[in-house]
């Protein structure tokens, strides 16, 4: 069985300080040096997929599986961070 746990309130991991940076890193590793708004409230749909679709639209990128690639990359970056003791 595969399970996914979402920790949006810091109960399991205090991710507020690093998750944005790793999400942006994952996006740029897959999509290149795209423009990403400094303020997440600029995105109409405030889900990860919604904001990602808007980022792609604003940068004239057609979705061809990159969303899954970004999710995978983001997971890898978070896993590495946690395995390294938060460093």
Short mmCIF file of N, CA, C and O in Angstrom, two decimals:
data_model
loop_
_atom_site.label_atom_id
_atom_site.label_comp_id
_atom_site.label_asym_id
_atom_site.label_seq_id
_atom_site.Cartn_x
_atom_site.Cartn_y
_atom_site.Cartn_z
N UNK A 1 0.83 -1.17 0.00
CA UNK A 1 0.00 0.00 0.00
C UNK A 1 0.89 1.24 0.00
O UNK A 1 1.88 1.32 0.71
N UNK A 2 0.51 2.21 -0.79
CA UNK A 2 1.21 3.49 -0.84
C UNK A 2 0.30 4.54 -0.23
O UNK A 2 -0.88 4.60 -0.56
N UNK A 3 0.83 5.34 0.66
CA UNK A 3 0.04 6.38 1.31
C UNK A 3 0.76 7.72 1.19
O UNK A 3 1.98 7.77 1.16
N UNK A 4 0.00 8.77 1.13
CA UNK A 4 0.54 10.11 1.10
C UNK A 4 -0.03 10.87 2.28
O UNK A 4 -1.23 10.84 2.52
N UNK A 5 0.83 11.55 3.01
CA UNK A 5 0.40 12.35 4.14
C UNK A 5 0.68 13.81 3.83
O UNK A 5 1.79 14.17 3.45
N UNK A 6 -0.35 14.63 3.96
CA UNK A 6 -0.20 16.06 3.76
C UNK A 6 -0.17 16.74 5.12
O UNK A 6 -1.06 16.53 5.94
N UNK A 7 0.84 17.52 5.36
CA UNK A 7 1.03 18.17 6.64
C UNK A 7 0.99 19.67 6.42
O UNK A 7 2.02 20.32 6.27
N UNK A 8 -0.22 20.24 6.36
CA UNK A 8 -0.34 21.65 6.01
C UNK A 8 -0.28 22.59 7.20
O UNK A 8 -0.19 23.79 7.03
N UNK A 9 -0.29 22.06 8.41
CA UNK A 9 -0.31 22.93 9.57
C UNK A 9 0.91 22.80 10.47
O UNK A 9 0.95 23.34 11.56
N UNK A 10 1.90 22.06 10.03
CA UNK A 10 3.11 21.92 10.82
C UNK A 10 3.03 20.90 11.93
O UNK A 10 3.89 20.87 12.80
N UNK A 11 2.03 20.05 11.92
CA UNK A 11 1.89 19.04 12.97
C UNK A 11 3.05 18.05 12.94
O UNK A 11 3.61 17.72 13.97
N UNK A 12 3.42 17.58 11.77
CA UNK A 12 4.49 16.60 11.65
C UNK A 12 5.84 17.25 11.35
O UNK A 12 6.87 16.85 11.88
N UNK A 13 5.83 18.23 10.48
CA UNK A 13 7.06 18.89 10.04
C UNK A 13 6.82 20.39 9.94
O UNK A 13 5.82 20.82 9.37
N UNK A 14 7.71 21.17 10.51
CA UNK A 14 7.64 22.63 10.35
C UNK A 14 8.21 22.98 8.99
O UNK A 14 9.39 23.29 8.85
N UNK A 15 7.37 22.92 7.97
CA UNK A 15 7.85 23.08 6.59
C UNK A 15 7.70 24.49 6.06
O UNK A 15 8.12 24.77 4.94
N UNK A 16 7.12 25.39 6.84
CA UNK A 16 6.85 26.73 6.35
C UNK A 16 8.10 27.44 5.83
O UNK A 16 8.05 28.16 4.85
N UNK A 17 9.23 27.20 6.44
CA UNK A 17 10.45 27.91 6.07
C UNK A 17 11.15 27.38 4.84
O UNK A 17 11.98 28.08 4.25
N UNK A 18 10.85 26.16 4.41
CA UNK A 18 11.60 25.60 3.30
C UNK A 18 10.76 25.06 2.14
O UNK A 18 11.27 24.91 1.05
N UNK A 19 9.49 24.80 2.36
CA UNK A 19 8.72 24.15 1.29
C UNK A 19 8.54 25.02 0.05
O UNK A 19 8.61 24.53 -1.07
N UNK A 20 8.34 26.33 0.22
CA UNK A 20 8.23 27.21 -0.95
C UNK A 20 9.50 27.18 -1.78
O UNK A 20 9.45 27.08 -3.01
N UNK A 21 10.63 27.26 -1.11
CA UNK A 21 11.91 27.28 -1.83
C UNK A 21 12.12 25.99 -2.61
O UNK A 21 12.57 26.02 -3.77
N UNK A 22 11.78 24.86 -2.01
CA UNK A 22 11.95 23.58 -2.70
C UNK A 22 10.93 23.41 -3.82
O UNK A 22 11.24 22.80 -4.85
N UNK A 23 9.73 23.93 -3.64
CA UNK A 23 8.72 23.85 -4.71
C UNK A 23 9.19 24.68 -5.91
O UNK A 23 9.14 24.22 -7.05
N UNK A 24 9.68 25.87 -5.65
CA UNK A 24 10.19 26.73 -6.73
C UNK A 24 11.39 26.07 -7.40
O UNK A 24 11.51 26.09 -8.62
N UNK A 25 12.27 25.46 -6.62
CA UNK A 25 13.42 24.75 -7.19
C UNK A 25 12.97 23.61 -8.10
O UNK A 25 13.51 23.43 -9.19
N UNK A 26 11.97 22.86 -7.65
CA UNK A 26 11.46 21.75 -8.46
C UNK A 26 10.86 22.27 -9.76
O UNK A 26 11.10 21.71 -10.84
N UNK A 27 10.11 23.36 -9.68
CA UNK A 27 9.51 23.95 -10.89
C UNK A 27 10.61 24.36 -11.87
O UNK A 27 10.56 24.04 -13.06
N UNK A 28 11.61 25.05 -11.37
CA UNK A 28 12.67 25.54 -12.25
C UNK A 28 13.56 24.43 -12.79
O UNK A 28 14.08 24.53 -13.89
N UNK A 29 13.74 23.35 -12.02
CA UNK A 29 14.52 22.22 -12.53
C UNK A 29 13.82 21.56 -13.70
O UNK A 29 14.48 21.07 -14.62
N UNK A 30 12.49 21.54 -13.68
CA UNK A 30 11.74 20.90 -14.75
C UNK A 30 11.43 21.87 -15.88
O UNK A 30 11.59 21.53 -17.06
N UNK A 31 11.01 23.09 -15.56
CA UNK A 31 10.55 24.04 -16.58
C UNK A 31 11.61 25.04 -17.03
O UNK A 31 11.41 25.72 -18.03
N UNK A 32 12.69 25.16 -16.30
CA UNK A 32 13.70 26.16 -16.64
C UNK A 32 13.46 27.45 -15.86
O UNK A 32 12.70 27.48 -14.90
N UNK A 33 14.09 28.51 -16.27
CA UNK A 33 14.00 29.79 -15.56
C UNK A 33 12.71 30.52 -15.92
O UNK A 33 12.72 31.51 -16.64
N UNK A 34 11.61 30.02 -15.41
CA UNK A 34 10.30 30.62 -15.66
C UNK A 34 10.02 31.72 -14.63
O UNK A 34 10.62 31.75 -13.56
N UNK A 35 9.11 32.62 -14.98
CA UNK A 35 8.69 33.66 -14.04
C UNK A 35 7.70 33.05 -13.06
O UNK A 35 6.74 32.40 -13.45
N UNK A 36 7.96 33.29 -11.77
CA UNK A 36 7.07 32.85 -10.70
C UNK A 36 6.83 34.06 -9.82
O UNK A 36 7.77 34.72 -9.39
N UNK A 37 5.56 34.36 -9.55
CA UNK A 37 5.22 35.52 -8.72
C UNK A 37 5.80 35.35 -7.31
O UNK A 37 5.84 34.25 -6.77
N UNK A 38 6.25 36.44 -6.73
CA UNK A 38 6.79 36.43 -5.37
C UNK A 38 5.71 36.14 -4.33
O UNK A 38 5.99 35.64 -3.26
N UNK A 39 4.47 36.50 -4.66
CA UNK A 39 3.36 36.36 -3.73
C UNK A 39 2.39 35.31 -4.27
O UNK A 39 1.80 35.49 -5.33
N UNK A 40 2.22 34.21 -3.53
CA UNK A 40 1.35 33.12 -4.00
C UNK A 40 -0.10 33.56 -4.15
O UNK A 40 -0.87 32.94 -4.87
N UNK A 41 -0.49 34.65 -3.49
CA UNK A 41 -1.88 35.12 -3.62
C UNK A 41 -2.18 35.68 -5.00
O UNK A 41 -3.33 35.92 -5.34
N UNK A 42 -1.16 35.88 -5.82
CA UNK A 42 -1.36 36.35 -7.20
C UNK A 42 -1.94 35.24 -8.08
O UNK A 42 -2.38 35.51 -9.19
N UNK A 43 -1.92 34.02 -7.59
CA UNK A 43 -2.44 32.90 -8.37
C UNK A 43 -3.92 32.72 -8.09
O UNK A 43 -4.36 32.74 -6.94
N UNK A 44 -4.69 32.55 -9.15
CA UNK A 44 -6.14 32.46 -9.06
C UNK A 44 -6.57 31.22 -8.28
O UNK A 44 -7.40 31.29 -7.39
N UNK A 45 -5.99 30.09 -8.61
CA UNK A 45 -6.32 28.83 -7.96
C UNK A 45 -5.16 28.48 -7.04
O UNK A 45 -4.08 28.15 -7.52
N UNK A 46 -5.37 28.53 -5.75
CA UNK A 46 -4.27 28.41 -4.80
C UNK A 46 -3.92 26.97 -4.41
O UNK A 46 -3.35 26.74 -3.35
N UNK A 47 -4.21 26.02 -5.26
CA UNK A 47 -3.71 24.66 -5.05
C UNK A 47 -2.36 24.56 -5.75
O UNK A 47 -2.03 25.40 -6.60
N UNK A 48 -1.57 23.55 -5.42
CA UNK A 48 -0.28 23.40 -6.09
C UNK A 48 -0.47 23.23 -7.59
O UNK A 48 0.24 23.85 -8.39
N UNK A 49 -1.44 22.42 -8.00
CA UNK A 49 -1.67 22.22 -9.43
C UNK A 49 -2.22 23.47 -10.08
O UNK A 49 -1.82 23.82 -11.20
N UNK A 50 -3.11 24.17 -9.40
CA UNK A 50 -3.68 25.40 -9.96
C UNK A 50 -2.63 26.46 -10.20
O UNK A 50 -2.56 27.08 -11.27
N UNK A 51 -1.79 26.69 -9.20
CA UNK A 51 -0.73 27.70 -9.36
C UNK A 51 0.27 27.25 -10.41
O UNK A 51 0.76 28.06 -11.21
N UNK A 52 0.57 25.96 -10.45
CA UNK A 52 1.52 25.45 -11.44
C UNK A 52 0.98 25.60 -12.85
O UNK A 52 1.69 26.01 -13.77
N UNK A 53 -0.30 25.31 -13.04
CA UNK A 53 -0.91 25.50 -14.37
C UNK A 53 -0.85 26.97 -14.79
O UNK A 53 -0.58 27.28 -15.94
N UNK A 54 -1.08 27.88 -13.85
CA UNK A 54 -1.01 29.31 -14.16
C UNK A 54 0.43 29.71 -14.49
O UNK A 54 0.65 30.49 -15.42
N UNK A 55 1.39 29.20 -13.74
CA UNK A 55 2.80 29.48 -14.04
C UNK A 55 3.12 29.04 -15.46
O UNK A 55 3.75 29.77 -16.23
N UNK A 56 2.68 27.85 -15.81
CA UNK A 56 2.95 27.33 -17.15
C UNK A 56 2.26 28.17 -18.21
O UNK A 56 2.86 28.51 -19.24
N UNK A 57 1.01 28.55 -17.96
CA UNK A 57 0.27 29.38 -18.92
C UNK A 57 0.95 30.73 -19.11
O UNK A 57 1.13 31.19 -20.23
N UNK A 58 1.32 31.38 -18.01
CA UNK A 58 1.96 32.69 -18.08
C UNK A 58 3.33 32.64 -18.76
O UNK A 58 3.82 33.65 -19.25
N UNK A 59 3.95 31.46 -18.77
CA UNK A 59 5.25 31.31 -19.41
C UNK A 59 5.16 30.58 -20.75
O UNK A 59 6.17 30.13 -21.28
N UNK A 60 3.92 30.49 -21.27
CA UNK A 60 3.67 29.87 -22.58
C UNK A 60 4.23 28.45 -22.68
O UNK A 60 4.90 28.10 -23.66
N UNK A 61 3.96 27.64 -21.66
CA UNK A 61 4.42 26.26 -21.65
C UNK A 61 3.20 25.35 -21.68
O UNK A 61 2.31 25.48 -20.83
N UNK A 62 3.17 24.47 -22.65
CA UNK A 62 2.08 23.51 -22.77
C UNK A 62 2.38 22.31 -21.88
O UNK A 62 3.49 21.79 -21.89
N UNK A 63 1.39 21.87 -21.12
CA UNK A 63 1.58 20.76 -20.19
C UNK A 63 1.73 19.45 -20.95
O UNK A 63 0.89 19.08 -21.74
N UNK A 64 2.86 18.80 -20.73
CA UNK A 64 3.15 17.51 -21.37
C UNK A 64 3.76 16.57 -20.34
O UNK A 64 4.81 15.98 -20.58
N UNK A 65 3.13 16.48 -19.20
CA UNK A 65 3.64 15.60 -18.15
C UNK A 65 4.54 16.28 -17.14
O UNK A 65 5.02 15.64 -16.20
N UNK A 66 4.78 17.57 -17.31
CA UNK A 66 5.69 18.28 -16.40
C UNK A 66 5.14 18.37 -14.98
O UNK A 66 5.91 18.40 -14.02
N UNK A 67 3.81 18.40 -14.84
CA UNK A 67 3.23 18.52 -13.50
C UNK A 67 3.64 17.32 -12.64
O UNK A 67 4.08 17.48 -11.50
N UNK A 68 3.56 16.14 -13.19
CA UNK A 68 3.99 14.95 -12.45
C UNK A 68 5.49 14.96 -12.20
O UNK A 68 5.95 14.54 -11.14
N UNK A 69 6.26 15.44 -13.17
CA UNK A 69 7.71 15.53 -12.98
C UNK A 69 8.05 16.48 -11.83
O UNK A 69 8.93 16.19 -11.02
N UNK A 70 7.33 17.59 -11.76
CA UNK A 70 7.57 18.58 -10.71
C UNK A 70 7.19 18.01 -9.35
O UNK A 70 7.92 18.17 -8.37
N UNK A 71 6.07 17.32 -9.28
CA UNK A 71 5.66 16.68 -8.02
C UNK A 71 6.72 15.68 -7.54
O UNK A 71 7.07 15.64 -6.37
N UNK A 72 7.21 14.88 -8.48
CA UNK A 72 8.23 13.89 -8.14
C UNK A 72 9.50 14.58 -7.65
O UNK A 72 10.08 14.20 -6.63
N UNK A 73 9.93 15.61 -8.37
CA UNK A 73 11.15 16.33 -8.01
C UNK A 73 10.99 17.00 -6.65
O UNK A 73 11.90 16.97 -5.82
N UNK A 74 9.83 17.60 -6.41
CA UNK A 74 9.56 18.26 -5.13
C UNK A 74 9.65 17.24 -3.99
O UNK A 74 10.28 17.48 -2.96
N UNK A 75 9.05 16.09 -4.17
CA UNK A 75 9.12 15.02 -3.18
C UNK A 75 10.54 14.59 -2.90
O UNK A 75 10.93 14.38 -1.74
N UNK A 76 11.35 14.47 -3.96
CA UNK A 76 12.76 14.10 -3.80
C UNK A 76 13.52 15.15 -2.99
O UNK A 76 14.31 14.82 -2.11
N UNK A 77 13.27 16.43 -3.30
CA UNK A 77 13.96 17.52 -2.59
C UNK A 77 13.58 17.55 -1.11
O UNK A 77 14.45 17.72 -0.25
N UNK A 78 12.30 17.36 -0.82
CA UNK A 78 11.85 17.35 0.57
C UNK A 78 12.43 16.14 1.30
O UNK A 78 12.90 16.25 2.44
N UNK A 79 12.42 14.99 0.66
CA UNK A 79 12.98 13.78 1.27
C UNK A 79 14.46 13.99 1.60
O UNK A 79 14.90 13.66 2.70
N UNK A 80 15.21 14.54 0.65
CA UNK A 80 16.63 14.80 0.90
C UNK A 80 16.83 15.75 2.08
O UNK A 80 17.69 15.54 2.93
N UNK A 81 16.03 16.79 2.12
CA UNK A 81 16.11 17.78 3.20
C UNK A 81 15.86 17.11 4.54
O UNK A 81 16.62 17.33 5.50
N UNK A 82 14.83 16.32 4.64
CA UNK A 82 14.49 15.67 5.90
C UNK A 82 15.53 14.61 6.29
O UNK A 82 15.88 14.48 7.46
N UNK A 83 16.04 13.88 5.30
CA UNK A 83 17.07 12.87 5.57
C UNK A 83 18.36 13.51 6.05
O UNK A 83 19.12 12.90 6.79
N UNK A 84 18.60 14.75 5.62
CA UNK A 84 19.80 15.46 6.04
C UNK A 84 19.57 16.25 7.33
O UNK A 84 20.35 17.15 7.66
N UNK A 85 18.51 15.93 8.04
CA UNK A 85 18.24 16.58 9.32
C UNK A 85 17.81 18.02 9.19
O UNK A 85 18.03 18.83 10.10
N UNK A 86 17.22 18.37 8.07
CA UNK A 86 16.74 19.74 7.88
C UNK A 86 17.83 20.69 7.44
O UNK A 86 17.78 21.88 7.74
N UNK A 87 18.80 20.16 6.70
CA UNK A 87 19.91 21.00 6.23
C UNK A 87 20.02 20.92 4.74
O UNK A 87 19.75 19.97 4.12
#
